C-alpha cells in the first residue's frame, strides 16, 4: 500500500455531513480516491468493484444498517480496515462494533486532526478507539471474568506481537526490523496499545500483560 495514494470508501447517509467530510478529506494530499455510498448495500457493491485502503462507516444507515454492513465487509474482505464514524455513543454499541470487526470508533464532531490520526492508525494495521469507547472497554474488562484481560480490550494480533517485543526491551527500530515494518508504523501501534490499555507508558503496558498472564504457556 502506498500511503500517498489512498483509496477511501465513505459510507454515510446524511448528505450534508457527507459533503462536508468529502470536502475536508479531499484536502488531504495522500487521499487519491474518495468514493461515496449512502447505504450498506451500495458500499458492498462498490467494494466488489475495486479495492479500498479504508472504509469510513456510519452506523445509522438505512436498509441493512451499519453493523451488518461492517460484518459483511469483514466477512468478504477480512483485511479491509473499517473505521466507524457515528453520532451514536451508546455503551452496548462498543462491544457490538468489536464483534462486527470494526478496527476503530470515533464520534462525529471529533477534531479533524484526531480523525486523520485514527484513519492512519487503522490503515497501518492498528486500531483506534475514542475516549467514550475506551472507557466502556475498560468497564467491560474490569467486569470480565476471563483470565486474559487483554482479550477483553481486543488487542489485534499485531498489537499483541509488538507488546511482546516491548516486554523484551526492544526499541521501535528493532521492532520494525523484526516485523519488517517502518519505525513510524511501530509508533502508531504503540500509541494505540497505550490508548487501549489506558496507560501512559510502555512499562505500564507490559505490567498489565504480565499481571494477566498474557504470555502464559
XYZ file of C-alpha atoms in Angstrom:
217
model
C 0.000 0.000 0.000
C 1.275 3.455 -0.916
C 0.410 5.843 1.901
C 0.263 8.775 -0.535
C -2.267 7.110 -2.858
C -5.070 6.068 -0.539
C -8.474 4.887 -1.697
C -11.204 5.663 0.826
C -14.822 4.485 0.839
C -17.102 6.855 2.756
C -20.434 5.298 3.755
C -22.778 7.973 5.116
C -26.488 8.677 4.527
C -26.519 12.233 5.936
C -25.951 14.277 2.783
C -24.808 17.486 4.472
C -22.353 15.681 6.744
C -21.113 13.555 3.849
C -20.481 16.570 1.641
C -18.698 18.448 4.416
C -16.467 15.491 5.196
C -15.828 14.929 1.497
C -14.535 18.495 1.090
C -12.252 18.125 4.116
C -10.908 14.717 3.109
C -10.145 15.854 -0.418
C -7.804 18.466 1.047
C -5.534 15.655 2.259
C -2.821 15.080 -0.375
C -2.393 11.382 0.419
C -6.005 10.585 -0.500
C -6.129 9.751 -4.203
C -9.671 8.385 -4.475
C -12.722 9.090 -2.332
C -15.817 7.052 -3.193
C -19.167 7.631 -1.506
C -22.111 5.393 -0.640
C -25.418 6.272 1.016
C -26.182 2.792 2.354
C -24.627 -0.558 3.136
C -25.877 -2.322 0.045
C -24.170 0.221 -2.195
C -20.989 0.040 -0.122
C -20.791 -3.737 -0.521
C -21.304 -3.433 -4.283
C -18.567 -0.782 -4.516
C -16.166 -2.949 -2.520
C -16.637 -5.675 -5.133
C -15.657 -3.292 -7.919
C -12.341 -2.013 -6.547
C -10.077 -2.400 -3.525
C -10.065 0.226 -0.783
C -7.495 1.082 1.863
C -10.122 2.163 4.401
C -13.878 2.294 4.930
C -15.283 5.228 6.904
C -18.603 3.800 8.049
C -21.622 5.395 9.686
C -23.658 3.067 11.894
C -27.094 4.667 11.487
C -27.572 3.658 7.864
C -30.886 2.866 6.151
C -31.575 -0.618 4.860
C -29.261 -3.286 6.235
C -27.683 -0.846 8.725
C -24.085 -0.091 9.609
C -23.350 -3.059 11.853
C -24.476 -5.609 9.284
C -22.585 -3.708 6.602
C -19.466 -3.953 8.745
C -19.965 -7.684 9.326
C -20.432 -8.436 5.628
C -17.500 -6.304 4.516
C -15.201 -8.002 7.037
C -16.533 -11.423 6.081
C -15.776 -10.793 2.400
C -12.627 -8.718 2.902
C -11.033 -9.632 6.260
C -8.045 -7.327 5.707
C -10.153 -4.278 4.844
C -9.805 -1.697 7.660
C -13.094 -0.202 8.892
C -13.281 2.964 10.975
C -16.691 3.785 12.421
C -17.650 7.450 12.404
C -21.015 7.983 14.059
C -23.118 10.176 16.321
C -24.165 7.146 18.394
C -22.315 6.608 21.670
C -24.461 4.025 23.468
C -22.252 1.750 25.573
C -23.670 -1.551 24.237
C -22.641 -0.435 20.760
C -18.929 -0.697 21.558
C -18.875 -4.461 22.086
C -21.069 -4.948 19.020
C -18.627 -2.967 16.890
C -15.701 -5.065 18.103
C -17.655 -8.241 17.358
C -18.569 -6.951 13.895
C -14.887 -6.439 13.120
C -14.504 -2.656 13.249
C -10.962 -1.512 13.984
C -11.874 1.963 15.074
C -14.587 4.165 16.508
C -14.854 7.959 16.517
C -17.779 10.211 17.292
C -18.898 12.730 14.699
C -17.660 16.164 15.655
C -14.196 14.921 16.556
C -11.363 17.271 15.576
C -10.120 16.730 12.026
C -6.586 16.038 13.259
C -7.878 13.294 15.556
C -9.901 11.733 12.761
C -6.904 11.683 10.433
C -4.736 10.117 13.147
C -7.402 7.451 13.662
C -7.563 6.820 9.911
C -3.793 6.449 9.626
C -3.704 4.157 12.655
C -6.340 1.833 11.235
C -4.783 1.844 7.757
C -1.413 0.972 9.313
C -2.972 -2.144 10.832
C -3.531 -0.790 14.315
C -6.867 0.248 15.804
C -8.375 3.356 17.315
C -10.992 3.948 19.988
C -12.081 7.362 21.215
C -12.399 8.293 24.892
C -16.013 7.096 25.113
C -15.206 3.698 23.657
C -12.036 3.346 25.731
C -13.935 3.989 28.965
C -16.522 1.360 28.051
C -13.851 -1.169 27.101
C -12.195 -0.630 30.468
C -15.536 -1.221 32.193
C -16.080 -4.377 30.173
C -12.729 -5.786 31.059
C -12.949 -4.863 34.733
C -16.131 -6.946 34.884
C -14.708 -9.685 32.733
C -14.008 -12.998 34.493
C -11.820 -14.345 31.677
C -8.187 -14.923 32.721
C -6.779 -12.862 29.858
C -7.634 -9.225 30.496
C -6.080 -8.189 27.180
C -8.608 -10.264 25.265
C -11.397 -8.047 26.587
C -9.549 -4.983 25.308
C -9.356 -6.591 21.866
C -5.718 -6.051 21.005
C -5.102 -7.102 17.425
C -2.604 -9.919 16.756
C -0.081 -7.343 15.512
C -0.539 -5.234 18.666
C -0.045 -8.324 20.827
C 3.106 -9.155 18.878
C 4.518 -5.660 19.366
C 3.642 -5.658 23.060
C 5.517 -8.936 23.454
C 8.590 -7.395 21.798
C 8.309 -4.306 24.017
C 8.430 -6.651 27.012
C 11.834 -7.876 25.795
C 13.099 -4.261 25.862
C 13.140 -3.881 22.098
C 13.053 -0.275 20.826
C 10.974 0.911 17.859
C 13.800 0.478 15.347
C 14.468 -3.102 16.468
C 10.758 -3.989 16.411
C 10.478 -2.529 12.916
C 13.397 -4.669 11.700
C 12.000 -7.840 13.265
C 8.487 -7.342 11.840
C 9.583 -5.808 8.504
C 7.598 -2.619 9.058
C 8.643 1.014 9.425
C 9.502 2.625 12.783
C 6.657 5.061 12.133
C 4.187 2.193 11.891
C 5.578 0.773 15.140
C 4.986 4.115 16.852
C 1.373 4.153 15.634
C 0.849 0.641 17.052
C 2.450 1.567 20.380
C 0.279 4.671 20.669
C -2.814 2.554 20.061
C -1.735 -0.109 22.587
C -1.235 2.509 25.300
C -4.529 4.160 24.376
C -6.472 0.894 24.576
C -4.855 -0.202 27.830
C -5.397 3.222 29.368
C -1.762 3.641 30.387
C 0.794 6.378 29.745
C 3.972 4.409 29.068
C 5.301 1.076 27.831
C 6.346 -0.134 31.269
C 2.735 0.080 32.498
C 1.510 -1.747 29.385
C 3.953 -4.592 29.995
C 2.933 -4.740 33.666
C -0.715 -5.242 32.668
C 0.327 -8.009 30.280
C 2.358 -9.796 32.955
C -0.354 -9.415 35.599
C -2.854 -11.068 33.280
C -0.663 -13.933 32.110
C -0.551 -12.651 28.558
C 2.407 -14.909 27.723
C 1.201 -17.965 29.581
C 2.162 -21.302 28.065
